[in-house]
CSV table of C-alpha atoms in Angstrom, one decimal:
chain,number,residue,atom,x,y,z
A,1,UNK,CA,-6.2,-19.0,8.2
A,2,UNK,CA,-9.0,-20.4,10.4
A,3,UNK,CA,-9.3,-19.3,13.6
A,4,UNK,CA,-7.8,-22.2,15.4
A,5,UNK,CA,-4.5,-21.8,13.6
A,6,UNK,CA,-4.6,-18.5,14.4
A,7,UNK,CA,-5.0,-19.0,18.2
A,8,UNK,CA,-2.2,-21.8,18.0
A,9,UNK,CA,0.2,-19.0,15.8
A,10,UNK,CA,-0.6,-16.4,18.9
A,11,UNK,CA,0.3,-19.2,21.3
A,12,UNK,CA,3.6,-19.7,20.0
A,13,UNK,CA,4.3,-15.7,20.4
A,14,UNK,CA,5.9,-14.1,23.5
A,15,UNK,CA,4.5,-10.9,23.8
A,16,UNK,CA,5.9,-8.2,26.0
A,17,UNK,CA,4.8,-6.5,29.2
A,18,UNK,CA,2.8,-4.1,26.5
A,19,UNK,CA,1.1,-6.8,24.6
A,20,UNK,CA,3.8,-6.3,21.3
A,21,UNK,CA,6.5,-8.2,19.8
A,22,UNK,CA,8.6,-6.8,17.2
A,23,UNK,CA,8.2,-7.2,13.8
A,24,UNK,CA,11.4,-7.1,10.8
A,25,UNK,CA,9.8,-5.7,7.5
A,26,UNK,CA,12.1,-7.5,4.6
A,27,UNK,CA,11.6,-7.4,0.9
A,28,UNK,CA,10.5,-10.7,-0.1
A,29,UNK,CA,13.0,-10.8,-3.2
A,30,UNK,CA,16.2,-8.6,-2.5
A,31,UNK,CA,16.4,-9.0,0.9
A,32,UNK,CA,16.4,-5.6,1.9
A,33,UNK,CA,15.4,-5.2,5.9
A,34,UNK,CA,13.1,-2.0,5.2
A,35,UNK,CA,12.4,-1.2,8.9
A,36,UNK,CA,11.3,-2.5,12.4
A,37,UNK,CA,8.2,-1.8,13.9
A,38,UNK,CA,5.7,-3.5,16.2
A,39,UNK,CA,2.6,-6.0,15.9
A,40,UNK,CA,-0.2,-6.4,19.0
A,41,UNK,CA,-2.3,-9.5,18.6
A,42,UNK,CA,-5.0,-7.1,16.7
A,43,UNK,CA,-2.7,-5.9,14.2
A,44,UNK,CA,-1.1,-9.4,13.4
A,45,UNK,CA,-4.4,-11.1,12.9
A,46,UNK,CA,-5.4,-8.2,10.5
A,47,UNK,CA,-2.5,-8.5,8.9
A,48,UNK,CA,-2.8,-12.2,8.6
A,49,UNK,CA,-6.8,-11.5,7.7
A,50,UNK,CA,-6.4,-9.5,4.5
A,51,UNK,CA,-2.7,-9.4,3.3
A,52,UNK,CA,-1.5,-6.3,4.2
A,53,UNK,CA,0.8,-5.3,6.9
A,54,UNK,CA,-0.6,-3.6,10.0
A,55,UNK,CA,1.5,-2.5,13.4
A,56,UNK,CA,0.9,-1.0,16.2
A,57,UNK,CA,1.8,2.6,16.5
A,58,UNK,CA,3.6,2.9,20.3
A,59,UNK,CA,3.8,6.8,19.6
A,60,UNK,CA,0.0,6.9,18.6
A,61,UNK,CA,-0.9,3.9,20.5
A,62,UNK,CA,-3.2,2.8,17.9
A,63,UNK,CA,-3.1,0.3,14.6
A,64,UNK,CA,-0.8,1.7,12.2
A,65,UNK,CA,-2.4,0.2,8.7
A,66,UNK,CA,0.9,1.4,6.9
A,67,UNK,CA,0.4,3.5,3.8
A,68,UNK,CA,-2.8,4.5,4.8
A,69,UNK,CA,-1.7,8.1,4.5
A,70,UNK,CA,1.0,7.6,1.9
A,71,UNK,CA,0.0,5.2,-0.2
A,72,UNK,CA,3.2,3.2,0.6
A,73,UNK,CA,1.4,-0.1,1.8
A,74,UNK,CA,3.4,-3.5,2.5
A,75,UNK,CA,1.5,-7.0,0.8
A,76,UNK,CA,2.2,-9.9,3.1
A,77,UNK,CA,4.8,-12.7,1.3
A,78,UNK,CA,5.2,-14.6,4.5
A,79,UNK,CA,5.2,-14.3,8.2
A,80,UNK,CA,8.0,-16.0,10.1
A,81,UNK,CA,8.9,-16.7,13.7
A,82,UNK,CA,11.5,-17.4,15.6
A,83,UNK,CA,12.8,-19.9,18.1
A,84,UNK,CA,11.9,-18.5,20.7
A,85,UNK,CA,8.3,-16.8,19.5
A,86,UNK,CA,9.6,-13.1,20.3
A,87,UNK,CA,10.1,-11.7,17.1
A,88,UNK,CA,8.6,-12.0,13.7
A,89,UNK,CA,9.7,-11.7,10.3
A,90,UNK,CA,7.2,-9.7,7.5
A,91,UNK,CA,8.7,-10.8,4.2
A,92,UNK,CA,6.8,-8.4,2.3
A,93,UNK,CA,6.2,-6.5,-1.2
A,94,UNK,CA,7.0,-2.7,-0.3
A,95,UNK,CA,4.6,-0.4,-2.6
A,96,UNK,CA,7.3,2.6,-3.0
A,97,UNK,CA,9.5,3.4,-0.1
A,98,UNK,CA,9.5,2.2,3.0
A,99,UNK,CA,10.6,4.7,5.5
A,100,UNK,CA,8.7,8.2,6.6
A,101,UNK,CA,11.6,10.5,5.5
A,102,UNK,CA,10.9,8.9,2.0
A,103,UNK,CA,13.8,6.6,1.8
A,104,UNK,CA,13.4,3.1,0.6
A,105,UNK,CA,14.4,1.8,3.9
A,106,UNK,CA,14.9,3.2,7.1
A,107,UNK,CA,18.3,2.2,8.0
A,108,UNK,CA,19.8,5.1,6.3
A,109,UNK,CA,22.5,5.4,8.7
A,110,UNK,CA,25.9,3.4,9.0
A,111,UNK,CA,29.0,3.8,11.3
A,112,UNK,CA,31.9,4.2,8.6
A,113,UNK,CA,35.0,5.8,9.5
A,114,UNK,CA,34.0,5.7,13.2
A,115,UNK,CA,31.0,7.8,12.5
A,116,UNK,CA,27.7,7.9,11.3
A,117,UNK,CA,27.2,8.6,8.0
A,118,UNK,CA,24.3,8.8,5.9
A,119,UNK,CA,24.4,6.2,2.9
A,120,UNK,CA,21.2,6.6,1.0
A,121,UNK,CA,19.0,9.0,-0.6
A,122,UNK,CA,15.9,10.5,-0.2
A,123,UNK,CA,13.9,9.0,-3.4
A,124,UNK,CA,10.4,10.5,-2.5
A,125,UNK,CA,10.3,14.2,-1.0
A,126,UNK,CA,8.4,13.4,2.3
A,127,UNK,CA,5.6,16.2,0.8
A,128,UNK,CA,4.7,13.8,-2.0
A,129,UNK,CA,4.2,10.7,0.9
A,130,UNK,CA,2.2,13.2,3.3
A,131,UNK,CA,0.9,16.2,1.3
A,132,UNK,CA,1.9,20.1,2.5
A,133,UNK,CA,0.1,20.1,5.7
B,1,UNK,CA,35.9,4.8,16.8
B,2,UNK,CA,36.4,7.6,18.6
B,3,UNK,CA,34.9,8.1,22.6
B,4,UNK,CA,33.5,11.3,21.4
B,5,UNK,CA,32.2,9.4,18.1
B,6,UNK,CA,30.6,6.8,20.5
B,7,UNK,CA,28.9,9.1,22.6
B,8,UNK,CA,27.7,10.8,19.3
B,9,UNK,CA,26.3,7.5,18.5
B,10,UNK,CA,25.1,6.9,21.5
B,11,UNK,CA,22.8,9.8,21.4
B,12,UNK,CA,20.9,9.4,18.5
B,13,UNK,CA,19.6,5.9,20.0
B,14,UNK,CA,16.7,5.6,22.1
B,15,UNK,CA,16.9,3.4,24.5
B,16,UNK,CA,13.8,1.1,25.8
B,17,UNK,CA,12.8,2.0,29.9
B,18,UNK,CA,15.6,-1.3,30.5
B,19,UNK,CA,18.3,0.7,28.4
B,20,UNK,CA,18.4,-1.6,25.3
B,21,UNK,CA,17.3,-1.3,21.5
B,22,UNK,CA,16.4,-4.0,19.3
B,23,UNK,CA,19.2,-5.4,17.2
B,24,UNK,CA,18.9,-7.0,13.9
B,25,UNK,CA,21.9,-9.5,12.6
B,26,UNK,CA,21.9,-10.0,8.8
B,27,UNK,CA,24.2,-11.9,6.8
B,28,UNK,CA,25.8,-9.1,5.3
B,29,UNK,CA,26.8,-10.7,1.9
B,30,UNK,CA,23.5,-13.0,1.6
B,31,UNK,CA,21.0,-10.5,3.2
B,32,UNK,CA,19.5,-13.7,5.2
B,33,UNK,CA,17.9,-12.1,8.7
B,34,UNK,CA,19.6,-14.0,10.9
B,35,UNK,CA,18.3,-13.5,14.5
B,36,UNK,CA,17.0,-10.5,16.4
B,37,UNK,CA,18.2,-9.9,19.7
B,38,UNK,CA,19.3,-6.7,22.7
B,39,UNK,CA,21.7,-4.5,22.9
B,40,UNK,CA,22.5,-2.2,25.8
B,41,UNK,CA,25.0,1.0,26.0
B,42,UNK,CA,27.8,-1.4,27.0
B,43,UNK,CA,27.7,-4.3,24.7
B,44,UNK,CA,27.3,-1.7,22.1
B,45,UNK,CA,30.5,-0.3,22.9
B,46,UNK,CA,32.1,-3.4,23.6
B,47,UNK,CA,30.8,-4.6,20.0
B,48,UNK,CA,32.5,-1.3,18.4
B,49,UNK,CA,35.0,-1.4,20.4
B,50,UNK,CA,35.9,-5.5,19.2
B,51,UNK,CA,34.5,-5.8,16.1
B,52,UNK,CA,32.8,-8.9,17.6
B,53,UNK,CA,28.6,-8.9,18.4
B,54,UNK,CA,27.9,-8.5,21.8
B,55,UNK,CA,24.1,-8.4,23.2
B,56,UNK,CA,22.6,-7.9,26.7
B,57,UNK,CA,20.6,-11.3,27.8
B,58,UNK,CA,17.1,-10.3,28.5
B,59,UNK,CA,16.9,-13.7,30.3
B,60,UNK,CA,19.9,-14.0,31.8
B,61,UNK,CA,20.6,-9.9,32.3
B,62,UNK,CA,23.8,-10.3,31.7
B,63,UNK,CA,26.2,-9.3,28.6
B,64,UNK,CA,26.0,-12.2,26.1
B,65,UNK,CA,29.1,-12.5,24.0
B,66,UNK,CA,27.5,-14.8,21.0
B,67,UNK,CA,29.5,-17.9,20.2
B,68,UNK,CA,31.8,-18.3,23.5
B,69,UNK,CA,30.1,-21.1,24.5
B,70,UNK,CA,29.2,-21.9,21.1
B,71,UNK,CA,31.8,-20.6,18.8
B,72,UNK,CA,29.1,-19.3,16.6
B,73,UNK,CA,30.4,-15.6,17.0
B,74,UNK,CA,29.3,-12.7,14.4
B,75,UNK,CA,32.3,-10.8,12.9
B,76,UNK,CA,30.7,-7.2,12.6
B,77,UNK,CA,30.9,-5.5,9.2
B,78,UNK,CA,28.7,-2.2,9.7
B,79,UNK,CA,26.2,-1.3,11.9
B,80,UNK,CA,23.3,0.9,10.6
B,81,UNK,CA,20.3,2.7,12.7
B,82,UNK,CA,17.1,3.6,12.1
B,83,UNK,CA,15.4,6.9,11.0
B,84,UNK,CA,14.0,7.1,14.9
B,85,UNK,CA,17.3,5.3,16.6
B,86,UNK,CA,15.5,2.6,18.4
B,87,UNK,CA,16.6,-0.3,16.5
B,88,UNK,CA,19.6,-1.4,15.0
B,89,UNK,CA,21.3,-3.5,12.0
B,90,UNK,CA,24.2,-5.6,12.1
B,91,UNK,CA,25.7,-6.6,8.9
B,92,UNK,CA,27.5,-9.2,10.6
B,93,UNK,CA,29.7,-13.0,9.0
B,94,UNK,CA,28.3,-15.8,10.8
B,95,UNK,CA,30.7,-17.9,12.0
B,96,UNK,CA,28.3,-21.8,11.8
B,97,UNK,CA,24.9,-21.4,12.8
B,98,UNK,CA,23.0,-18.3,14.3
B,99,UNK,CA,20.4,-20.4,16.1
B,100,UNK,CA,21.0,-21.9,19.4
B,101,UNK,CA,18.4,-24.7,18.0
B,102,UNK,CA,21.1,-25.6,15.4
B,103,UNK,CA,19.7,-23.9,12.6
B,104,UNK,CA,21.2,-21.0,10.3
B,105,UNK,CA,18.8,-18.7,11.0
B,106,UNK,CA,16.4,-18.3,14.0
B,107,UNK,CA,13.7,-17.8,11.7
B,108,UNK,CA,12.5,-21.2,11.0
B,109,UNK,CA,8.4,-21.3,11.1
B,110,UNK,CA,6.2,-19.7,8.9
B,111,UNK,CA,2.6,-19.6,8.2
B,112,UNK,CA,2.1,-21.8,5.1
B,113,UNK,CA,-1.2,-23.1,4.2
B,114,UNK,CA,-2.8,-21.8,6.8
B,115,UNK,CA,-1.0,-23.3,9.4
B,116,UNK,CA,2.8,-22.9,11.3
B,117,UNK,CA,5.8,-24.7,9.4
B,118,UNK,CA,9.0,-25.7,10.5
B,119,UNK,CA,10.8,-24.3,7.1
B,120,UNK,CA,14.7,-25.0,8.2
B,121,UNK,CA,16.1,-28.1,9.3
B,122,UNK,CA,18.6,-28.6,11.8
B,123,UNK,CA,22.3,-28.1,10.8
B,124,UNK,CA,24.4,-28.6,13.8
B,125,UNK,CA,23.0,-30.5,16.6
B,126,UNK,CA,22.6,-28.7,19.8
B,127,UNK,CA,24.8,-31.4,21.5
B,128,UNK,CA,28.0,-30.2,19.6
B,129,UNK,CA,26.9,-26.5,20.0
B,130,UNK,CA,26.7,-26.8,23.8
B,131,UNK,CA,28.4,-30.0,24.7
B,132,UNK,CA,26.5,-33.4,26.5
B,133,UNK,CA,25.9,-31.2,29.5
């Protein structure tokens, strides 16, 4: 992507007060959403630079190059936006699971029976993603 | 659900500084991402409560029952949460077309060769979404 399409992309974004819009991580051929996270103008050019998905952390307020740490890094399918510029969608090829408790995604939670309920497993023990300490 | 159920809910979420939490709606038997919009503590329970999507307008700071102007409601089928709580999924049936610009989806530019796309076309003009005025 040259630089002037990238400037014209970052035109068409709203960002917030904080400089982020929100980004939807979905697997590319299942359609799975894996998670939400957020993208700064660093991250997303990054991201659009060299294929793999980078965020900004809000918690660490720095650039979250996910799987760094676990090895569970996202390849960039496609980036979409939407009508009105303040959200993107990551269609992406998840390397392992997506989520930090070691589920594949993290929307591990459903109402059902009027509560919440969890409704998938762990498939990675979270020591495996992050080591013992 | 239950008010005690609710409030249960309620608690794992976390809130933004304005009181809302990003909500995704997906198609829940096609897995197409559909929009991403707001939801505050009251159109959450209202959407519960109805079995019919209700958002908070950022723009309009109002509650936003999608479709009554439109008729393009979303019949709720489950809603998930996050391993963190601050953002949502609605497995939601469409009623027509998510986008206010007429499209399915709100989701309709992406990056292609290098450049932004318009990847959707329009399906129901805005005219017979909103009337002539």
């Amino acid at each position: 992507m040259t630089t002037g399409a990238l400037d014209a992309l970052l035109a068409e974004l709203q960002f917030d007060a904080d400089g982020l819009v929100p980004a939807i991580a979905q697997q590319h051929d299942t359609g799975e959403v894996l998670m939400l996270a957020w993208m700064n103008r660093d991250s997303l050019r990054e991201t659009l630079a060299g294929g793999r998905v980078v965020y900004w952390s809000r918690s660490r307020r720095a650039l979250w190059r996910k799987g760094d740490t676990s090895g569970q890094v996202q390849h960039l399918r496609e980036l979409r936006i939407d009508c009105d510029g303040d959200a993107l969608l990551l269609l992406v090829d998840q390397v392992g699971v997506a989520c930090h408790t070691g589920r594949r995604n993290c929307f591990y939670r459903a109402v059902r029976d009027g509560a919440l309920a969890v409704i998938a497993e762990v498939e990675v023990p979270a020591e495996e993603l992050y080591g013992k300490g």
